[in-house]
Coordinates of C-alpha atoms in Angstrom, one line a residue:
M1353 CA 59.5 98.2 11.3
E1354 CA 57.4 99.3 14.3
N1355 CA 57.5 95.8 15.7
G1356 CA 61.3 95.8 15.4
T1357 CA 61.5 99.1 17.3
A1358 CA 59.2 97.8 20.0
A1359 CA 61.3 94.7 20.4
S1360 CA 64.4 96.8 21.0
K1361 CA 62.7 98.6 23.9
G1362 CA 60.8 95.5 25.2
E1363 CA 61.5 91.9 25.4
G1364 CA 63.8 91.9 22.4
F1365 CA 66.2 94.2 24.2
L1366 CA 66.8 91.5 26.8
S1367 CA 68.9 89.5 24.4
R1368 CA 71.9 91.6 25.1
M1369 CA 71.6 91.9 28.8
A1370 CA 69.7 88.7 29.6
L1371 CA 71.1 85.8 31.6
N1372 CA 73.4 83.6 29.6
D1373 CA 72.8 80.2 31.2
N1374 CA 75.2 78.4 28.9
K1375 CA 78.0 79.0 31.5
A1376 CA 78.8 76.3 33.9
G1377 CA 77.0 76.5 37.2
M1378 CA 74.1 78.6 35.8
E1379 CA 71.9 75.8 34.6
G1380 CA 68.2 75.6 35.6
L1381 CA 67.9 79.2 37.0
D1382 CA 64.7 81.3 36.9
R1383 CA 65.6 83.3 33.7
D1384 CA 62.5 85.5 33.8
K1385 CA 63.0 86.5 37.4
I1386 CA 66.8 87.2 36.9
N1387 CA 66.2 89.1 33.6
K1388 CA 63.6 91.3 35.3
I1389 CA 66.0 92.2 38.1
I1390 CA 68.8 92.9 35.5
M1391 CA 66.5 95.3 33.6
E1392 CA 65.1 97.1 36.6
S1393 CA 68.5 97.6 38.2
S1394 CA 70.3 98.8 35.1
K1395 CA 67.7 101.3 33.7
G1396 CA 69.1 104.8 33.7
S1397 CA 72.7 103.7 33.9
K1398 CA 75.4 104.4 31.3
F1399 CA 75.7 100.6 30.9
Y1400 CA 72.0 100.4 30.1
E1401 CA 72.2 103.3 27.6
N1402 CA 75.1 101.7 25.8
E1403 CA 73.5 98.3 25.6
L1404 CA 70.3 99.9 24.3
K1405 CA 72.2 101.7 21.6
R1406 CA 74.1 98.5 20.6
E1407 CA 70.8 96.5 20.7
H1408 CA 69.2 99.0 18.3
Q1409 CA 72.2 98.6 15.9
V1410 CA 71.8 94.8 16.0
N1411 CA 68.0 95.1 15.3
Q1412 CA 68.7 97.3 12.3
R1413 CA 71.1 94.7 11.0
I1414 CA 68.5 92.0 11.4
E1415 CA 65.9 94.1 9.7
K1416 CA 68.2 94.7 6.8
M1417 CA 69.1 90.9 6.7
M1418 CA 65.4 89.9 6.6
L1419 CA 64.7 92.3 3.7
Q1420 CA 67.7 90.8 1.9
K1421 CA 66.4 87.3 2.6
A1422 CA 62.9 88.2 1.2
Q1423 CA 64.6 89.1 -2.2
I1424 CA 66.5 85.8 -2.6
T1425 CA 65.2 83.7 -5.5
E1426 CA 65.0 79.9 -5.7
Q1427 CA 67.6 80.1 -8.5
Q1428 CA 70.0 81.9 -6.2
L1429 CA 69.4 79.4 -3.4
K1430 CA 70.1 76.4 -5.8
K1431 CA 73.3 78.0 -7.0
A1432 CA 74.4 78.7 -3.4
Q1433 CA 73.5 75.1 -2.4
A1434 CA 75.8 73.8 -5.1
Q1435 CA 78.6 76.0 -3.9
V1436 CA 78.1 74.9 -0.3
E1437 CA 78.1 71.2 -1.3
R1438 CA 81.4 71.7 -3.2
M1439 CA 83.0 73.4 -0.2
A1440 CA 81.7 70.8 2.2
S1441 CA 83.3 68.1 0.1
E1442 CA 86.6 69.9 0.1
L1443 CA 86.5 70.5 3.8
E1444 CA 85.8 66.8 4.4
K1445 CA 89.0 66.0 2.6
S1446 CA 90.9 68.2 5.1
R1447 CA 89.4 66.5 8.2
D1448 CA 92.2 65.5 10.5
L1449 CA 91.4 63.0 13.3
S1450 CA 95.0 62.1 14.1
R1451 CA 95.7 64.7 16.8
V1452 CA 94.7 64.6 20.5
I1453 CA 94.0 68.2 21.5
V1454 CA 93.3 69.2 25.1
H1455 CA 91.7 72.4 26.3
V1456 CA 92.3 73.2 30.0
D1457 CA 90.2 75.8 31.8
M1458 CA 90.7 76.6 35.4
D1459 CA 87.5 76.6 37.5
A1460 CA 86.4 80.1 38.4
F1461 CA 90.1 81.0 38.5
Y1462 CA 90.3 84.4 40.1
A1463 CA 87.5 83.6 42.6
A1464 CA 89.1 80.2 43.4
V1465 CA 92.5 81.9 44.1
E1466 CA 90.8 84.3 46.5
M1467 CA 88.8 81.6 48.2
R1468 CA 92.0 79.5 48.6
D1469 CA 93.8 82.5 50.2
C1470 CA 90.8 83.5 52.3
P1471 CA 88.9 80.4 53.5
D1472 CA 86.1 82.6 55.0
L1473 CA 84.9 83.2 51.4
K1474 CA 84.5 79.6 50.4
D1475 CA 80.9 79.3 51.6
K1476 CA 79.8 82.8 50.5
P1477 CA 78.6 84.0 47.1
M1478 CA 81.6 86.1 45.9
A1479 CA 83.0 87.6 42.8
V1480 CA 86.2 89.3 41.7
G1481 CA 86.1 92.8 40.3
S1482 CA 84.3 96.0 41.2
M1483 CA 80.9 97.7 41.3
S1484 CA 81.6 98.7 37.7
M1485 CA 82.4 95.3 36.3
L1486 CA 83.1 91.7 37.5
S1487 CA 85.8 89.5 36.2
T1488 CA 84.5 86.2 37.5
S1489 CA 82.2 84.7 40.1
N1490 CA 82.2 81.6 42.2
Y1491 CA 79.6 78.9 41.8
H1492 CA 77.6 80.0 44.9
A1493 CA 77.1 83.4 43.2
R1494 CA 76.3 81.8 39.8
K1495 CA 73.2 80.3 41.4
Y1496 CA 71.8 83.8 41.7
G1497 CA 72.7 84.7 38.0
V1498 CA 75.9 86.5 38.9
R1499 CA 78.5 86.1 36.1
A1500 CA 81.6 87.5 34.6
A1501 CA 81.3 90.7 32.5
M1502 CA 78.3 91.8 34.6
P1503 CA 78.4 95.2 36.4
G1504 CA 78.8 94.8 40.1
F1505 CA 75.9 97.0 40.9
I1506 CA 73.6 94.7 38.9
A1507 CA 75.1 91.6 40.6
K1508 CA 74.4 93.2 44.0
K1509 CA 70.7 93.4 43.0
L1510 CA 70.7 89.8 42.1
C1511 CA 72.5 88.7 45.2
P1512 CA 72.5 91.5 47.9
H1513 CA 74.9 89.5 50.2
L1514 CA 77.4 89.1 47.3
V1515 CA 81.1 89.7 48.4
I1516 CA 83.1 91.6 45.8
V1517 CA 86.9 91.2 46.1
P1518 CA 89.2 93.6 44.1
C1519 CA 91.3 92.0 41.4
N1520 CA 94.9 91.1 42.2
F1521 CA 96.5 90.4 38.9
D1522 CA 100.0 90.0 40.3
K1523 CA 98.8 87.1 42.4
Y1524 CA 96.8 85.5 39.5
K1525 CA 99.8 85.8 37.2
S1526 CA 102.0 84.1 39.8
V1527 CA 99.6 81.2 40.2
S1528 CA 99.2 81.0 36.4
N1529 CA 103.0 80.6 36.0
E1530 CA 102.9 77.6 38.4
I1531 CA 100.2 76.0 36.3
R1532 CA 102.0 76.6 33.0
E1533 CA 105.1 74.8 34.4
I1534 CA 102.9 71.7 34.6
F1535 CA 101.4 72.3 31.1
A1536 CA 105.0 72.4 29.6
D1537 CA 105.6 68.8 30.9
Y1538 CA 102.8 67.6 28.5
D1539 CA 103.3 70.0 25.6
P1540 CA 106.3 72.3 25.6
H1541 CA 104.6 74.3 22.9
F1542 CA 101.2 74.7 24.6
Q1543 CA 99.2 77.8 23.6
P1544 CA 98.0 79.9 26.6
M1545 CA 94.8 81.8 25.8
S1546 CA 94.7 83.7 29.1
L1547 CA 95.9 83.3 32.6
D1548 CA 93.4 80.5 33.2
E1549 CA 93.2 78.5 30.0
A1550 CA 95.4 76.9 27.4
Y1551 CA 95.4 74.5 24.5
L1552 CA 97.8 71.5 24.5
D1553 CA 98.6 68.8 21.9
F1554 CA 98.9 65.5 23.8
T1555 CA 99.7 63.4 20.7
E1556 CA 103.5 63.2 21.2
H1557 CA 103.2 62.9 24.9
L1558 CA 100.9 59.9 24.6
E1559 CA 103.4 58.1 22.4
L1560 CA 106.2 58.6 24.9
R1561 CA 103.9 57.7 27.8
K1562 CA 103.2 54.2 26.5
N1563 CA 106.7 53.2 27.6
W1564 CA 106.8 55.0 30.9
P1565 CA 107.3 52.8 34.0
E1566 CA 104.8 53.1 36.9
A1567 CA 107.2 55.3 38.9
S1568 CA 107.0 58.0 36.2
R1569 CA 103.2 57.9 36.4
T1570 CA 102.9 58.0 40.2
H1571 CA 102.3 61.4 41.9
R1572 CA 102.1 62.0 45.6
Y1573 CA 99.5 64.0 47.5
S1574 CA 100.6 67.4 48.7
S1575 CA 101.0 68.0 52.4
S1576 CA 99.7 71.5 52.0
G1577 CA 96.3 70.7 50.5
T1578 CA 93.3 72.4 52.0
D1579 CA 89.6 72.5 51.1
I1580 CA 88.9 75.7 49.1
G1581 CA 85.2 74.9 48.9
I1582 CA 84.2 75.3 45.3
E1583 CA 80.9 73.6 45.3
Q1584 CA 80.2 70.8 42.9
P1585 CA 77.1 70.1 40.7
E1586 CA 75.0 67.2 42.0
H1587 CA 75.2 65.3 38.8
Q1588 CA 79.0 65.0 39.2
Q1589 CA 79.1 64.1 42.8
E1590 CA 79.4 60.4 42.0
S1591 CA 80.9 60.0 38.6
E1592 CA 83.4 62.8 38.2
V1593 CA 85.0 63.2 41.7
K1594 CA 84.9 59.7 43.1
G1595 CA 88.5 58.5 43.8
F1596 CA 90.0 61.8 42.6
S1597 CA 89.9 65.4 43.7
P1598 CA 91.4 64.9 47.2
V1599 CA 91.3 68.4 48.5
L1600 CA 88.4 70.3 46.9
F1601 CA 84.9 69.2 47.9
E1602 CA 83.6 68.7 51.4
D1603 CA 81.2 66.0 50.3
S1604 CA 83.7 64.0 48.3
P1605 CA 84.9 60.7 49.8
N1606 CA 88.5 61.8 49.2
S1607 CA 88.2 65.5 50.2
S1608 CA 89.5 65.4 53.7
Q1609 CA 93.2 64.8 54.2
S1610 CA 94.1 61.7 56.3
L1611 CA 97.1 62.2 58.6
S1612 CA 97.4 58.5 59.4
S1613 CA 100.9 58.4 57.8
P1614 CA 103.8 60.9 58.0
E1615 CA 103.0 61.9 54.4
A1616 CA 99.9 63.6 53.1
A1617 CA 97.2 61.1 52.1
D1618 CA 93.6 61.0 50.9
A1619 CA 90.7 59.8 53.0
T1620 CA 91.5 56.1 52.2
G1621 CA 95.0 56.5 53.5
K1622 CA 96.7 56.5 50.1
T1623 CA 99.8 58.8 49.8
A1624 CA 100.0 58.7 46.0
E1625 CA 98.0 58.2 42.8
L1626 CA 99.1 55.9 39.9
F1627 CA 97.8 57.1 36.5
G1628 CA 97.5 55.0 33.4
T1629 CA 98.8 55.5 29.9
S1630 CA 95.6 56.5 28.1
V1631 CA 94.7 60.1 27.3
E1632 CA 92.0 60.2 29.9
E1633 CA 94.5 59.1 32.5
A1634 CA 97.2 61.6 31.3
V1635 CA 94.7 64.5 31.5
K1636 CA 93.6 63.3 35.0
E1637 CA 97.2 63.2 36.0
M1638 CA 97.8 66.8 34.8
R1639 CA 94.7 68.0 36.6
F1640 CA 95.8 66.2 39.8
R1641 CA 99.2 67.8 39.7
I1642 CA 97.7 71.2 39.2
E1643 CA 95.4 70.7 42.2
Q1644 CA 98.2 69.4 44.4
K1645 CA 100.5 72.3 43.5
T1646 CA 98.0 75.1 43.7
M1647 CA 95.0 73.8 45.6
L1648 CA 92.9 74.8 42.6
T1649 CA 91.0 72.6 40.2
A1650 CA 90.9 72.5 36.4
S1651 CA 88.4 71.2 33.9
A1652 CA 89.5 69.8 30.5
G1653 CA 88.1 68.8 27.1
I1654 CA 89.8 66.2 24.9
A1655 CA 88.9 66.2 21.2
P1656 CA 90.4 65.9 17.7
N1657 CA 90.6 69.7 17.2
M1658 CA 90.7 73.0 19.2
M1659 CA 87.1 74.1 18.5
L1660 CA 85.7 70.8 19.9
A1661 CA 88.1 70.6 22.8
K1662 CA 87.0 74.0 24.1
V1663 CA 83.4 73.0 24.0
C1664 CA 84.2 69.7 25.7
S1665 CA 86.1 71.4 28.6
D1666 CA 82.8 73.0 29.6
K1667 CA 80.8 69.7 29.6
N1668 CA 81.8 68.5 33.1
K1669 CA 82.7 71.7 34.9
P1670 CA 83.8 72.2 37.6
N1671 CA 86.7 69.7 38.2
G1672 CA 85.8 67.3 35.5
Q1673 CA 86.9 66.3 32.0
Y1674 CA 85.2 65.0 28.9
R1675 CA 86.6 63.1 25.9
L1676 CA 85.1 63.2 22.4
A1677 CA 86.1 60.1 20.4
S1678 CA 88.2 60.8 17.3
T1679 CA 85.8 59.5 14.7
R1680 CA 83.7 61.4 12.3
E1681 CA 80.5 59.7 13.5
A1682 CA 81.2 60.7 17.1
V1683 CA 82.0 64.3 16.1
M1684 CA 78.8 64.7 14.0
D1685 CA 76.6 63.2 16.7
F1686 CA 78.2 65.6 19.2
I1687 CA 77.6 68.6 17.0
Q1688 CA 73.9 67.9 16.1
N1689 CA 72.3 69.3 19.2
L1690 CA 75.0 71.7 20.3
P1691 CA 73.7 75.3 20.8
V1692 CA 75.5 77.7 18.5
R1693 CA 76.3 79.9 21.5
K1694 CA 78.4 77.2 23.0
V1695 CA 80.9 77.5 20.1
S1696 CA 83.8 79.9 20.4
G1697 CA 83.5 82.8 17.9
I1698 CA 79.6 82.9 18.0
G1699 CA 78.7 85.6 20.5
K1700 CA 75.4 87.1 21.5
V1701 CA 75.2 89.3 18.3
S1702 CA 75.7 86.4 15.9
E1703 CA 73.4 84.2 18.1
K1704 CA 70.6 86.8 17.8
M1705 CA 71.0 87.1 14.1
L1706 CA 71.0 83.3 13.6
N1707 CA 67.9 83.0 15.9
A1708 CA 66.1 85.5 13.6
L1709 CA 66.6 82.8 10.9
D1710 CA 65.3 80.0 13.3
I1711 CA 68.8 78.7 13.7
S1712 CA 69.7 77.8 17.3
S1713 CA 71.8 74.6 17.0
C1714 CA 74.8 73.5 14.9
A1715 CA 72.6 71.1 13.0
H1716 CA 70.5 74.0 11.9
L1717 CA 73.6 75.7 10.6
G1718 CA 74.2 72.8 8.2
Q1719 CA 70.6 72.8 7.1
Q1720 CA 70.5 76.5 6.3
M1721 CA 74.1 76.9 5.0
A1722 CA 73.0 77.9 1.4
L1723 CA 70.9 80.8 2.9
L1724 CA 73.7 81.8 5.3
S1725 CA 76.1 82.0 2.4
L1726 CA 73.9 84.6 0.8
L1727 CA 73.3 86.7 3.9
F1728 CA 76.6 86.7 5.8
S1729 CA 80.1 87.7 4.8
E1730 CA 82.4 85.0 3.3
T1731 CA 84.4 84.8 6.5
A1732 CA 81.3 84.4 8.7
W1733 CA 79.6 81.7 6.7
H1734 CA 82.8 79.8 6.1
H1735 CA 83.2 79.7 9.9
F1736 CA 79.6 78.5 10.3
M1737 CA 80.3 75.7 7.8
Q1738 CA 83.3 74.5 9.7
V1739 CA 81.3 74.5 12.9
S1740 CA 78.5 72.6 11.3
L1741 CA 81.0 69.9 10.2
G1742 CA 82.7 69.8 13.6
L1743 CA 86.0 71.0 12.0
G1744 CA 88.6 73.1 13.8
S1745 CA 92.3 73.7 13.9
T1746 CA 94.5 70.8 14.9
Y1747 CA 97.7 72.9 14.9
I1748 CA 98.6 74.7 18.1
M1749 CA 100.6 77.8 17.3
R1750 CA 104.0 78.0 19.0
N1751 CA 105.0 81.0 21.0
E1752 CA 107.4 82.2 18.3
E1753 CA 104.5 82.1 15.8
R1754 CA 102.4 84.5 17.9
K1755 CA 100.7 87.3 16.1
S1756 CA 100.3 89.6 19.1
M1757 CA 100.5 89.8 22.9
S1758 CA 98.4 92.1 25.1
T1759 CA 97.4 93.0 28.6
E1760 CA 94.4 95.0 29.8
R1761 CA 92.7 96.1 33.0
T1762 CA 89.1 97.0 33.9
F1763 CA 88.7 99.4 36.9
K1764 CA 86.5 102.0 38.5
E1765 CA 86.5 105.4 36.7
L1766 CA 89.9 106.9 36.2
N1767 CA 89.8 110.6 35.0
K1768 CA 93.2 112.0 36.2
P1769 CA 96.0 112.0 33.6
D1770 CA 98.7 111.1 36.2
E1771 CA 96.7 108.1 37.4
Q1772 CA 96.0 107.0 33.8
L1773 CA 99.7 107.3 32.9
S1774 CA 100.7 105.4 36.1
L1775 CA 98.3 102.5 35.2
L1776 CA 99.6 102.6 31.6
R1777 CA 103.1 102.2 32.9
E1778 CA 102.1 99.1 34.9
L1779 CA 100.5 97.6 31.8
C1780 CA 103.7 98.2 29.8
E1781 CA 105.8 96.6 32.5
D1782 CA 103.6 93.6 32.5
L1783 CA 103.7 93.3 28.8
A1784 CA 107.5 93.7 28.7
Q1785 CA 107.8 90.8 31.2
D1786 CA 105.7 88.6 29.0
L1787 CA 107.8 89.5 25.9
K1788 CA 111.0 88.8 27.8
K1789 CA 109.8 85.3 28.8
E1790 CA 109.2 84.5 25.1
D1791 CA 112.1 86.5 23.7
L1792 CA 109.8 88.5 21.4
K1793 CA 110.0 92.0 20.0
G1794 CA 107.3 93.8 18.0
K1795 CA 106.9 96.9 15.8
N1796 CA 103.2 97.8 16.3
I1797 CA 101.8 99.2 19.5
T1798 CA 98.1 99.5 20.1
L1799 CA 96.4 101.3 22.9
K1800 CA 92.8 100.3 23.8
V1801 CA 90.6 102.3 26.0
K1802 CA 86.9 102.1 27.1
N1803 CA 85.3 105.2 28.5
V1804 CA 82.5 105.5 31.0
N1805 CA 79.9 105.5 28.2
F1806 CA 81.3 102.0 27.3
E1807 CA 82.7 103.2 24.0
V1808 CA 85.8 101.4 22.9
K1809 CA 88.6 103.2 21.0
T1810 CA 91.9 101.9 19.7
R1811 CA 94.9 103.8 18.5
A1812 CA 97.9 102.2 17.0
L1813 CA 101.4 103.2 16.0
T1814 CA 103.9 101.3 13.8
L1815 CA 107.6 101.8 14.4
P1816 CA 110.5 101.2 12.0
C1817 CA 112.3 99.0 14.5
A1818 CA 111.1 96.3 16.9
I1819 CA 110.9 97.1 20.6
A1820 CA 110.4 95.0 23.8
T1821 CA 111.4 96.9 27.0
A1822 CA 108.9 98.6 29.3
D1823 CA 110.5 102.0 28.7
E1824 CA 110.3 101.6 24.9
I1825 CA 106.6 100.4 24.9
F1826 CA 105.6 103.1 27.4
A1827 CA 107.3 105.9 25.3
V1828 CA 105.0 104.9 22.4
A1829 CA 101.8 104.1 24.4
K1830 CA 102.1 107.3 26.5
D1831 CA 101.9 109.4 23.3
L1832 CA 98.9 107.5 22.1
L1833 CA 97.2 108.1 25.5
K1834 CA 98.0 111.8 25.4
M1835 CA 96.3 112.0 22.0
E1836 CA 93.2 110.6 23.5
I1837 CA 93.4 113.0 26.5
E1838 CA 93.9 116.0 24.2
N1839 CA 90.9 114.9 22.0
E1840 CA 88.6 115.1 25.1
S1841 CA 90.0 118.5 26.3
P1842 CA 88.8 120.6 28.0
Q1843 CA 86.8 117.7 29.5
P1844 CA 88.7 115.0 31.3
L1845 CA 89.2 111.6 29.6
R1846 CA 87.0 109.3 31.8
L1847 CA 88.1 105.7 31.4
R1848 CA 87.1 102.3 32.9
L1849 CA 89.3 100.0 30.8
M1850 CA 92.8 100.3 29.4
G1851 CA 94.9 97.8 27.4
V1852 CA 98.2 97.7 25.5
R1853 CA 98.9 95.3 22.6
I1854 CA 102.1 94.6 20.7
S1855 CA 102.2 92.9 17.3
S1856 CA 104.2 92.6 14.1
F1857 CA 106.8 90.5 15.8
V1858 CA 110.1 90.2 14.0
S1859 CA 112.3 87.1 13.4
P1860 CA 115.3 86.6 15.6
D1861 CA 117.7 88.0 13.0
D1862 CA 115.8 91.3 12.9
K1863 CA 115.9 91.8 16.7
K1864 CA 118.4 94.7 16.5
P1865 CA 118.8 97.4 19.3
L1866 CA 116.5 100.3 18.7
Q1867 CA 119.1 102.8 20.0
K1868 CA 117.8 106.2 21.2
S1869 CA 115.4 106.8 18.4
I1870 CA 111.8 106.4 19.8
V1871 CA 111.4 109.9 21.2
G1872 CA 112.9 111.5 18.2
F1873 CA 110.9 109.4 15.9
L1874 CA 107.6 110.3 17.6
Q1875 CA 108.6 114.0 17.6
L1876 CA 109.3 114.0 13.9
G1877 CA 105.9 112.5 13.3
K1878 CA 107.1 109.8 11.0
A1879 CA 104.9 107.2 12.6
D1880 CA 101.9 105.6 11.1
V1881 CA 99.2 106.5 13.6
R1882 CA 95.7 105.0 13.3
G1883 CA 92.7 105.6 15.4
S1884 CA 89.3 103.9 15.4
T1885 CA 86.2 103.8 17.4
Q1886 CA 84.1 100.6 17.9

């Protein structure tokens, strides 16, 4: 026990705050040097205290897990192994290699938009966010260990000349809408995951594409292209960008626009690009169109399911793509040496718990599955098993099948009720706009807040009728926020994050007008109000 406690205060504690070099652009950095700076610059801050508390909680879970492991008998392991083998056999029967799933992820999106609009930033380490928290960083900044979800004051210690630009979500949403218009040409039912990433099913598009004439697969260079200067990893300078990416990289053969003809052209004088009918060509075409329309680059992963496609989209970042062949052999080879942290759904807590069991790769997951089934929840080890087999969803949910929709904002401390309510109003208006685009209404409203001590609280309210307008959502969310304000009284409610989510969507037949009932409904106290603290 003493060793575990020491670990939480010494090197072990670094697991929560340490550099995560799995992210694109952060390979080969001096981890020890960066981690030392992170620790020294964060000590004494509320961020540090919160991370220390959470690290202690994780260490306690690990100690409990290791005690549980010590009590497992050989007989229990054999029984678990039989159960695991039966489930693996059933899962194999469900393996679907018939779909072509694409995950698209814009490169350093917020930072790239700011660099595009302010070319002076393109050669400087820069990030978007505030001294409290960063939303993203460009590739220059990542060379210093600066990353998203890092407090700006720590990032400044890592990179003293870092330029931090405030978030401009209205601008990012506008650019995102331009990108989504292109997505819809390849999959009308694409699934956006955030402003800068989405899943698309290219299966139907590829069938149609086989019969397209060359004219339908030819796209012209934009006359407005300019170099926004997102730097490119050396290993991609030849293979990934050659003959493509006409406006992005200074050292690319095609990066400077030729004005030898009245129309825009690449460095070779071409005014257009012809793309083939294969999935690789179709995805290149989509990325080309995004770049020509927005002057921003995207990376993409092509695979038989969503889980693998997301991993693949990170393989050749930035401005690259990677295809994983749709065969079981190719999938299993790909999975073998894949670090568990690369997989969506396995975060730093799960990674640390798995590492305590000497599990660091997806191959290790498969080898230790019987043990995992005895130590983790059913939901967790079922997910681990699917990962170890390279299985994931092949069905992209349509907009009308959405379970929820949300928006949130991170900011410097807000402690005045009028400012908090004003921000809440903005969030409700943003959410209402998104609902209107997809013709959705929901019955459940959830308010999410994070205070200056990094404690996250959620409070939800379920209505008898579905709502969708900004006024209706705000009427509900405002009362939830006032409850939080009153709970802190006489001290002010000091926030650094706020979000609003709507769920429990209704079918089109149920979308009846709410009439003037929300205020009265809240006053009568007939709502189902739930609060929780994470």
